[in-house]
Amino acid sequence: MVNSRSVADAAQSGPSSPATPPELAEAPGYLARRLHQAYLASWVRHVDSTLTGPQFAVLNTVYRQPGHDQGSLASSVSLDRSTMADVVRRLEERGLVERKSDPRDGRRKLLFLTPKGEKTFRAANRRARELDERLLAGKTAAERASLIALLSELAEHWESIAPVS
């Protein structure tokens, strides 16, 4: 079906961007994608242009809880096992994490930050917290807590609909 708006009408309105249709503007997935896109651009500009969000999440978790295997860490950072394996491989190639054999089970590899990894994490974490402050500027502590609670609730609900495996 062709839209009733004519080519002549479209040409008269000029090259401006069309308005976002209301059904998009009110769709949670569309808004989540907009937030994600804006966040990624902010991350690259203000935190780190080479360290991805998933890589940062893994560094953060290994920094705070060293000595776990990548399989058990995957669920704590909401990554599927194959993505987790790729993230850890890239971090290892950059010299940020190292895998050590579990003394109780040599087949199991435990993750630890290298000194370079710790330094990288600390610097990125400081910038990430500064970015969080910029992103939430103008929001009260109560509004921030409410937003985080709602986002966490939505994440859990959406993951229950399509679990990360």
Short mmCIF file of C-alpha atoms in Angstrom, two decimals:
data_model
loop_
_atom_site.label_atom_id
_atom_site.label_comp_id
_atom_site.label_asym_id
_atom_site.label_seq_id
_atom_site.Cartn_x
_atom_site.Cartn_y
_atom_site.Cartn_z
CA MET A 1 0.00 0.00 0.00
CA VAL A 2 1.33 3.42 -0.94
CA ASN A 3 1.21 6.19 1.64
CA SER A 4 -1.33 8.88 0.72
CA ARG A 5 1.33 11.55 1.04
CA SER A 6 2.44 12.54 -2.45
CA VAL A 7 5.96 12.89 -3.73
CA ALA A 8 5.26 16.58 -4.29
CA ASP A 9 4.20 17.00 -0.64
CA ALA A 10 7.35 15.23 0.51
CA ALA A 11 9.53 17.41 -1.73
CA GLN A 12 7.92 20.59 -0.40
CA SER A 13 8.62 19.67 3.19
CA GLY A 14 12.34 19.63 2.46
CA PRO A 15 15.13 17.39 3.69
CA SER A 16 14.20 17.51 7.39
CA SER A 17 13.92 14.25 9.29
CA PRO A 18 10.45 12.80 9.66
CA ALA A 19 8.92 12.70 13.12
CA THR A 20 9.25 9.47 15.06
CA PRO A 21 5.95 7.58 14.75
CA PRO A 22 4.11 7.41 18.11
CA GLU A 23 4.06 3.59 18.08
CA LEU A 24 7.87 3.68 17.96
CA ALA A 25 8.27 6.49 20.48
CA GLU A 26 6.21 4.48 22.96
CA ALA A 27 7.80 1.08 22.28
CA PRO A 28 10.09 -0.10 25.11
CA GLY A 29 12.43 -1.90 22.70
CA TYR A 30 12.86 1.22 20.56
CA LEU A 31 13.63 3.33 23.62
CA ALA A 32 16.05 0.68 24.94
CA ARG A 33 17.85 0.70 21.58
CA ARG A 34 18.07 4.51 21.62
CA LEU A 35 19.49 4.45 25.13
CA HIS A 36 21.96 1.72 24.20
CA GLN A 37 23.10 3.57 21.07
CA ALA A 38 23.59 6.83 23.00
CA TYR A 39 25.36 4.99 25.81
CA LEU A 40 27.78 3.27 23.43
CA ALA A 41 28.65 6.60 21.81
CA SER A 42 29.18 8.17 25.26
CA TRP A 43 31.27 5.20 26.39
CA VAL A 44 33.60 5.46 23.40
CA ARG A 45 33.96 9.21 23.81
CA HIS A 46 34.30 9.43 27.60
CA VAL A 47 35.47 6.06 28.94
CA ASP A 48 37.48 3.95 26.49
CA SER A 49 37.45 3.62 22.72
CA THR A 50 38.88 0.09 22.71
CA LEU A 51 37.42 -1.51 25.86
CA THR A 52 33.86 -2.71 25.22
CA GLY A 53 31.07 -2.78 27.78
CA PRO A 54 31.17 -6.59 28.07
CA GLN A 55 34.98 -6.49 28.45
CA PHE A 56 34.63 -3.86 31.18
CA ALA A 57 31.99 -5.98 32.94
CA VAL A 58 34.34 -8.98 32.93
CA LEU A 59 37.29 -6.89 34.18
CA ASN A 60 35.08 -5.44 36.92
CA THR A 61 33.89 -8.85 38.07
CA VAL A 62 37.36 -10.44 37.96
CA TYR A 63 38.79 -7.43 39.83
CA ARG A 64 36.18 -7.78 42.60
CA GLN A 65 36.01 -11.60 42.59
CA PRO A 66 39.25 -13.05 41.22
CA GLY A 67 39.77 -16.75 40.72
CA HIS A 68 36.48 -17.84 39.17
CA ASP A 69 36.18 -19.73 35.90
CA GLN A 70 34.76 -17.99 32.85
CA GLY A 71 31.70 -20.24 32.74
CA SER A 72 30.53 -19.22 36.19
CA LEU A 73 31.36 -15.56 35.52
CA ALA A 74 29.31 -15.53 32.30
CA SER A 75 25.96 -15.52 34.08
CA SER A 76 27.04 -12.84 36.55
CA VAL A 77 27.79 -10.44 33.68
CA SER A 78 24.79 -11.55 31.55
CA LEU A 79 26.82 -13.02 28.70
CA ASP A 80 26.23 -16.32 26.95
CA ARG A 81 29.11 -18.81 27.13
CA SER A 82 30.36 -18.29 23.57
CA THR A 83 30.41 -14.48 23.94
CA MET A 84 32.14 -14.86 27.29
CA ALA A 85 34.81 -17.08 25.74
CA ASP A 86 35.43 -14.48 23.02
CA VAL A 87 35.58 -11.61 25.53
CA VAL A 88 38.07 -13.46 27.75
CA ARG A 89 40.19 -14.41 24.73
CA ARG A 90 40.38 -10.76 23.65
CA LEU A 91 41.22 -9.59 27.18
CA GLU A 92 43.91 -12.24 27.41
CA GLU A 93 45.36 -11.21 24.02
CA ARG A 94 45.57 -7.61 25.30
CA GLY A 95 47.39 -8.80 28.42
CA LEU A 96 44.59 -7.72 30.78
CA VAL A 97 43.58 -11.12 32.19
CA GLU A 98 45.33 -14.42 32.64
CA ARG A 99 43.97 -17.92 33.03
CA LYS A 100 45.50 -20.15 35.67
CA SER A 101 44.83 -23.83 36.22
CA ASP A 102 42.62 -24.65 39.19
CA PRO A 103 44.84 -26.53 41.69
CA ARG A 104 41.88 -28.84 42.46
CA ASP A 105 40.95 -29.48 38.81
CA GLY A 106 43.65 -28.79 36.22
CA ARG A 107 41.09 -28.77 33.40
CA ARG A 108 39.36 -25.75 34.90
CA LYS A 109 40.90 -22.33 34.18
CA LEU A 110 40.50 -19.52 36.71
CA LEU A 111 40.62 -15.85 35.73
CA PHE A 112 42.82 -13.18 37.28
CA LEU A 113 43.68 -9.63 36.27
CA THR A 114 47.25 -8.92 35.27
CA PRO A 115 48.89 -5.77 36.66
CA LYS A 116 48.09 -4.11 33.31
CA GLY A 117 44.51 -5.33 33.61
CA GLU A 118 44.15 -3.89 37.09
CA LYS A 119 45.55 -0.54 35.95
CA THR A 120 43.26 -0.52 32.89
CA PHE A 121 40.24 -1.43 35.00
CA ARG A 122 40.88 1.24 37.64
CA ALA A 123 41.26 3.99 35.02
CA ALA A 124 38.22 2.86 33.02
CA ASN A 125 36.15 2.43 36.18
CA ARG A 126 36.90 5.99 37.28
CA ARG A 127 35.86 7.33 33.88
CA ALA A 128 32.77 5.08 33.81
CA ARG A 129 31.62 6.42 37.18
CA GLU A 130 32.16 9.97 35.88
CA LEU A 131 30.07 9.09 32.83
CA ASP A 132 27.33 7.70 35.08
CA GLU A 133 27.26 11.03 36.88
CA ARG A 134 26.95 12.91 33.58
CA LEU A 135 24.21 10.61 32.32
CA LEU A 136 22.18 10.96 35.51
CA ALA A 137 22.87 14.66 36.09
CA GLY A 138 19.84 16.49 37.42
CA LYS A 139 18.32 13.37 38.95
CA THR A 140 17.93 13.17 42.71
CA ALA A 141 19.26 10.20 44.66
CA ALA A 142 15.69 8.91 44.96
CA GLU A 143 15.09 9.28 41.21
CA ARG A 144 18.35 7.47 40.47
CA ALA A 145 17.49 4.63 42.84
CA SER A 146 14.02 4.38 41.31
CA LEU A 147 15.44 4.34 37.77
CA ILE A 148 18.00 1.64 38.62
CA ALA A 149 15.32 -0.47 40.32
CA LEU A 150 13.00 -0.15 37.31
CA LEU A 151 15.77 -0.93 34.81
CA SER A 152 16.84 -3.97 36.88
CA GLU A 153 13.25 -5.18 37.06
CA LEU A 154 12.83 -4.77 33.30
CA ALA A 155 16.13 -6.54 32.59
CA GLU A 156 15.10 -9.52 34.73
CA HIS A 157 11.66 -9.66 33.13
CA TRP A 158 12.98 -9.37 29.56
CA GLU A 159 15.66 -12.01 30.30
CA SER A 160 12.92 -14.34 31.58
CA ILE A 161 11.16 -13.99 28.22
CA ALA A 162 14.35 -14.70 26.25
CA PRO A 163 17.00 -16.11 28.62
CA VAL A 164 20.68 -15.60 27.91
CA SER A 165 22.14 -19.07 27.41
#
